[in-house]
mmCIF file of C-alpha atoms in Angstrom:
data_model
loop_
_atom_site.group_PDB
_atom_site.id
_atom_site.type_symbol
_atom_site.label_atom_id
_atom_site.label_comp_id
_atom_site.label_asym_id
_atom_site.label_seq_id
_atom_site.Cartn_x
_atom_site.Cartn_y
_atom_site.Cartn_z
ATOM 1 C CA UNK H 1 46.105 -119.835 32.781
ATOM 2 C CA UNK H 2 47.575 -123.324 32.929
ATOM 3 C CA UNK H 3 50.622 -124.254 31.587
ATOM 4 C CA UNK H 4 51.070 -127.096 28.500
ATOM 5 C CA UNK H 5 53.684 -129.607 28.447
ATOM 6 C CA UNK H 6 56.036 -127.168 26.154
ATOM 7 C CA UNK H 7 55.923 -124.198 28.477
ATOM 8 C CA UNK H 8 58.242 -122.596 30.764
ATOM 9 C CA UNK H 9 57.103 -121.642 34.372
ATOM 10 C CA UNK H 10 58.553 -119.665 36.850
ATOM 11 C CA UNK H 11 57.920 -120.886 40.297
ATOM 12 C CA UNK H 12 58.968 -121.303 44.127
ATOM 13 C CA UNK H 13 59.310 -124.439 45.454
ATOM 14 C CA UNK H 14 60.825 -126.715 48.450
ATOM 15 C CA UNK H 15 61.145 -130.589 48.234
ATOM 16 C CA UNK H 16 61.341 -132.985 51.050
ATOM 17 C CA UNK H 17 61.196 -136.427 51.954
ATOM 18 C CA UNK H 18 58.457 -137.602 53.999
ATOM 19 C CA UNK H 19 59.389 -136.710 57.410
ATOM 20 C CA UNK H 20 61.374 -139.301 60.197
ATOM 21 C CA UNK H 21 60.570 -141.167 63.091
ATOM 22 C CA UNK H 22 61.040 -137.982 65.236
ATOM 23 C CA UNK H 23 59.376 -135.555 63.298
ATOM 24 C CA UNK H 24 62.463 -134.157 61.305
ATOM 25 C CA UNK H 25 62.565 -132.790 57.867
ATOM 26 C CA UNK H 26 64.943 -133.726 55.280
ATOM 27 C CA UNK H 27 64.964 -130.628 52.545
ATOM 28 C CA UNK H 28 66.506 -131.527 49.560
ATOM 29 C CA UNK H 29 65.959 -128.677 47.202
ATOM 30 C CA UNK H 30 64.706 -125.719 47.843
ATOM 31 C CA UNK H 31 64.099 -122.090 45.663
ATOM 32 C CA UNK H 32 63.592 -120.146 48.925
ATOM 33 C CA UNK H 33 64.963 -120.323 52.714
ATOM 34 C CA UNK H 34 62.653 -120.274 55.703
ATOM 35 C CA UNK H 35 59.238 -119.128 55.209
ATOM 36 C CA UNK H 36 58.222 -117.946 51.552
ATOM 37 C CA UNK H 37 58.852 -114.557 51.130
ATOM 38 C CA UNK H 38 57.448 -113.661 47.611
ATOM 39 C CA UNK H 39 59.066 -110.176 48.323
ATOM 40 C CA UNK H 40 62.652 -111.295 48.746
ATOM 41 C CA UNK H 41 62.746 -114.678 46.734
ATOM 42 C CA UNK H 42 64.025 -115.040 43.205
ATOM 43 C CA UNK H 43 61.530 -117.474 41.459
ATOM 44 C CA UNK H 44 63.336 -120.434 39.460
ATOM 45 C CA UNK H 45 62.187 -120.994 35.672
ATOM 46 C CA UNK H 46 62.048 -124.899 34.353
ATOM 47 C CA UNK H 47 60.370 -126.313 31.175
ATOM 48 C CA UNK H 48 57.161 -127.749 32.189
ATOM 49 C CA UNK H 49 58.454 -131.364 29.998
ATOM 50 C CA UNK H 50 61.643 -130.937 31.843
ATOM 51 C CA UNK H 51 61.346 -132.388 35.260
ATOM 52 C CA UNK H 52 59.797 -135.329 36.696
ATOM 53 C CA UNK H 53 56.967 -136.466 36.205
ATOM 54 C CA UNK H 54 54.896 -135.383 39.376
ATOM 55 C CA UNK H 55 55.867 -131.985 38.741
ATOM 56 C CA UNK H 56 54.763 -131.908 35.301
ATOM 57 C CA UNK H 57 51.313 -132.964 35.555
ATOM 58 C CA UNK H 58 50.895 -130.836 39.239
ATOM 59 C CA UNK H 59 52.308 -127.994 36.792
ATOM 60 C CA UNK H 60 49.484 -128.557 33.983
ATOM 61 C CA UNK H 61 46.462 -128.569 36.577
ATOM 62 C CA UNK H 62 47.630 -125.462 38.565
ATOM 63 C CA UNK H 63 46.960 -121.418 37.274
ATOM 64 C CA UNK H 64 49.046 -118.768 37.963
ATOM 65 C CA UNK H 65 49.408 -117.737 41.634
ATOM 66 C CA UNK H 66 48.738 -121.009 43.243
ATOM 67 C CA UNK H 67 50.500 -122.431 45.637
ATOM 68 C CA UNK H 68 49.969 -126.237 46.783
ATOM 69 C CA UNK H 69 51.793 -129.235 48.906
ATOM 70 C CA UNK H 70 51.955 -132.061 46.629
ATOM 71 C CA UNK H 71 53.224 -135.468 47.580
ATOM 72 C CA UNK H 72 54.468 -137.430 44.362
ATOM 73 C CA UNK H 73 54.990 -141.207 44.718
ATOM 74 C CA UNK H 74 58.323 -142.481 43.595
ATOM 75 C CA UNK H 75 56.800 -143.942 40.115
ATOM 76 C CA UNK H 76 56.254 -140.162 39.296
ATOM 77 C CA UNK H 77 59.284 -138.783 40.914
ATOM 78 C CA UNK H 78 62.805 -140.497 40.490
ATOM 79 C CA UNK H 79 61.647 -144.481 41.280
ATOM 80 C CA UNK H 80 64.450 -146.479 41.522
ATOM 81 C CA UNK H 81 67.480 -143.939 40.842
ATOM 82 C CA UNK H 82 69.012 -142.852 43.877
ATOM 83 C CA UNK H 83 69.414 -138.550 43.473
ATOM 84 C CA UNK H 84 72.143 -136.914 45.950
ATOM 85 C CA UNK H 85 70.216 -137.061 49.153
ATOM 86 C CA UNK H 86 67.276 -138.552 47.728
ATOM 87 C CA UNK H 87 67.019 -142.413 48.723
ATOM 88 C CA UNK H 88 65.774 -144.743 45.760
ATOM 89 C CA UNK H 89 61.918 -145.195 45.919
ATOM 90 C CA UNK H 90 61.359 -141.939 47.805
ATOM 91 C CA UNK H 91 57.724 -140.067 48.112
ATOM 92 C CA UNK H 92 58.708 -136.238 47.404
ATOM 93 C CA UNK H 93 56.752 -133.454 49.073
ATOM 94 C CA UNK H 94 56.613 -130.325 47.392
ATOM 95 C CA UNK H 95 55.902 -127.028 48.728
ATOM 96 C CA UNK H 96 55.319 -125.369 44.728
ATOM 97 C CA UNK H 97 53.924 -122.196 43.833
ATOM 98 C CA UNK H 98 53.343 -121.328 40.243
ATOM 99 C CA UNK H 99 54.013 -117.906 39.913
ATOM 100 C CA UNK H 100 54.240 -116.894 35.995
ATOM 101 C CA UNK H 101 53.204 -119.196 33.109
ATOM 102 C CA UNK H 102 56.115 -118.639 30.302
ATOM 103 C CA UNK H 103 53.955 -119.550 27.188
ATOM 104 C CA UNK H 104 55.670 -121.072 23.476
ATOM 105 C CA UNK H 105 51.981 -120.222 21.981
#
């Protein structure tokens, strides 16, 4: 099942920046440490209409259980506000897994 705009969903998820000149990775948020362990991480629960845009439509086209790398473009991420360690006009990478669709129906 896919999720609507007014669910909750409880997923895993790491965001980065695109990576630099030498290959390194800039992690800014993260629900898991090293390699996704669905036996030892603690899923994270966020209202589908709650976060940016990019994750709310990736949200609405994925079913339970999947797990996809999706690169949002600034316009659907946080544009021209700078975020912590996010730079202003960033493309986010996201390593998100949907695990469990919180329904309001």
């Amino acid at each position: 099942m896919s999720p609507l705009f007014t669910d909750t969903v409880s997923t895993h998820y790491r965001g980065q920046l695109i990576p630099l000149y030498d290959g390194s990775k800039v992690v800014f948020d993260q629900s898991f440490k090293g390699n996704l362990n669905t036996e030892t991480a603690v899923p994270v629960e966020f209202a589908v209409g709650g976060v940016i845009e990019g994750w709310t439509t990736a949200l609405q086209h994925m079913v339970e259980g999947d797990r996809w790398e999706v690169y949002i473009p600034s316009r659907l991420g946080y544009g021209q506000a700078a975020m912590d360690a996010i730079p202003t006009n960033s493309t986010l990478i996201f390593d998100m897994q949907l695990v469990k669709v919180i329904t309001s129906r």
